[in-house]
XYZ file of C-alpha atoms in Angstrom:
177
model
C 0.000 0.000 0.000
C 1.437 3.427 -0.939
C 2.353 5.836 1.833
C -0.766 7.952 2.510
C 1.377 10.921 3.568
C 3.288 10.832 0.262
C 0.060 10.552 -1.745
C -1.466 13.523 0.081
C 1.726 15.499 -0.458
C 1.684 14.750 -4.205
C -1.955 15.870 -4.336
C -0.988 19.125 -2.609
C 1.763 19.748 -5.178
C -0.670 19.126 -8.033
C -3.204 21.522 -6.469
C -0.554 24.233 -6.039
C 0.548 23.862 -9.670
C -3.009 24.520 -10.798
C -3.393 27.493 -8.429
C -0.025 28.937 -9.415
C -0.924 28.862 -13.117
C -3.433 31.642 -12.337
C -1.042 33.967 -10.509
C 2.292 34.508 -8.838
C 2.219 33.005 -5.352
C 5.472 34.702 -4.342
C 3.928 38.151 -4.693
C 2.422 37.873 -1.207
C 5.978 38.219 0.127
C 6.099 41.787 -1.206
C 3.737 42.726 1.643
C 6.133 41.448 4.320
C 8.882 44.078 4.059
C 11.650 41.571 3.366
C 14.938 43.454 2.926
C 18.279 42.689 1.340
C 20.480 40.862 3.821
C 17.630 39.408 5.876
C 17.557 35.864 7.179
C 14.119 34.531 6.261
C 12.527 31.190 7.090
C 9.689 29.693 5.054
C 8.301 27.494 7.832
C 6.214 24.717 6.325
C 7.605 25.475 2.873
C 6.002 22.500 1.126
C 7.289 22.280 -2.453
C 8.914 25.714 -2.162
C 6.450 27.861 -4.067
C 7.591 31.057 -2.242
C 11.326 30.349 -2.061
C 12.394 31.877 -5.372
C 10.796 35.238 -4.530
C 12.201 35.147 -0.978
C 15.671 34.431 -2.378
C 15.382 37.368 -4.786
C 14.242 39.715 -2.011
C 17.060 38.914 0.457
C 19.690 39.054 -2.284
C 23.117 37.477 -2.201
C 23.869 38.897 1.252
C 20.756 37.312 2.769
C 19.763 33.764 3.503
C 16.532 31.822 3.131
C 15.696 28.553 4.860
C 13.008 26.285 3.444
C 11.823 24.246 6.425
C 9.297 21.418 6.414
C 8.471 18.174 8.244
C 7.920 16.165 5.068
C 10.946 14.549 3.358
C 9.329 14.961 -0.096
C 9.099 18.706 0.517
C 12.809 18.895 1.219
C 13.523 16.736 -1.846
C 11.541 19.202 -3.995
C 13.257 22.185 -2.380
C 16.687 20.698 -3.147
C 15.700 20.314 -6.813
C 14.424 23.897 -6.885
C 17.634 25.226 -5.320
C 19.734 23.404 -7.892
C 17.643 24.351 -10.937
C 17.218 28.022 -9.929
C 20.603 28.516 -8.192
C 18.917 29.919 -5.072
C 20.539 30.976 -1.798
C 18.213 28.670 0.122
C 19.084 26.045 2.711
C 16.639 23.128 3.054
C 15.817 22.062 6.613
C 13.970 18.857 7.475
C 12.169 19.600 10.729
C 11.771 16.972 13.428
C 10.048 16.736 16.793
C 13.049 18.013 18.756
C 14.476 20.114 15.949
C 17.346 22.423 16.818
C 18.782 22.828 13.299
C 17.636 26.451 13.042
C 19.707 28.729 15.258
C 18.149 30.496 18.208
C 17.215 34.144 17.505
C 18.603 33.947 13.940
C 15.628 34.936 11.760
C 14.642 38.466 10.843
C 11.381 37.184 9.439
C 9.477 33.909 9.410
C 6.408 33.208 7.337
C 4.069 30.230 7.614
C 1.529 30.253 4.801
C -1.452 27.957 4.222
C -0.437 25.506 6.922
C -1.338 26.774 10.423
C -4.696 25.004 10.330
C -2.860 21.660 9.955
C -0.567 22.107 12.947
C -1.374 19.453 15.558
C 0.060 21.442 18.477
C -0.175 25.191 17.739
C 1.394 26.166 21.082
C 4.472 24.032 20.414
C 4.634 25.364 16.846
C 4.518 29.001 18.005
C 7.145 28.261 20.685
C 9.498 26.781 18.068
C 9.229 29.888 15.921
C 9.637 32.102 18.994
C 12.960 30.350 19.670
C 14.364 31.098 16.212
C 13.119 34.646 15.609
C 15.100 37.744 16.557
C 13.743 40.062 19.238
C 12.823 42.646 16.587
C 11.712 40.051 14.012
C 8.249 39.331 12.654
C 6.180 36.233 11.996
C 3.642 36.354 9.162
C 0.984 33.741 9.701
C -1.792 32.858 7.282
C -4.996 31.453 8.753
C -5.201 28.690 6.179
C -8.454 26.779 6.355
C -9.577 28.059 9.741
C -11.264 31.217 10.955
C -9.307 34.300 11.947
C -10.848 33.932 15.386
C -9.315 30.438 15.715
C -5.943 31.861 14.660
C -6.184 34.696 17.199
C -7.147 32.278 19.975
C -4.141 30.021 19.334
C -1.798 33.029 19.263
C -3.242 34.404 22.501
C -2.966 31.034 24.255
C 0.749 30.861 23.426
C 1.463 34.021 25.477
C 4.543 34.481 23.271
C 3.285 36.737 20.495
C 1.524 40.032 19.921
C -0.497 40.708 16.770
C 0.769 43.971 15.263
C -1.178 43.973 11.997
C -3.919 42.039 10.238
C -4.946 41.825 6.610
C -7.538 39.651 4.939
C -4.794 37.123 4.194
C -2.465 37.079 7.210
C -1.586 38.342 10.671
C 1.774 39.892 11.510
C 3.184 38.998 14.914
C 6.103 40.191 16.974
C 7.607 38.182 19.804
C 6.866 39.241 23.376
C 10.308 39.268 24.955
C 11.293 40.453 28.399
C 14.359 42.664 28.311
């Protein structure tokens, strides 16, 4: 019997290819204020549909990490890096993942995946660990209500919402000096 996780992942890739034929998915990143030289993490990067734009925005002096829990995602990201010559580092995330340095990211985005996170408090704590004090997290609701997103953020006691659009919320870490 084929691996159900792999089959679902392949279906997701196929769906994204159809969606992406109608627009440029990376354009959402233009709203995030990504600057040359930034360290950016695409958390839950999937097949890497935003990585090329992120790589362009940070330039040669910046760094992008494409992080995901699924090995097929990282396999696709590696192919994308090679074919597009991107300054992206693939990261396979695990339960006790420490491969992303503490307080290293200027900006983290997690798009179309928050609704799938089994433990939102643990997820938000992991991102809190890797983001700089003055950094931002851009979080898309995915297939859940904005109210559900707000509730999960509030329960974490680690983040403050600083902006909201129809598509995403922008968060800054609550850090004690």
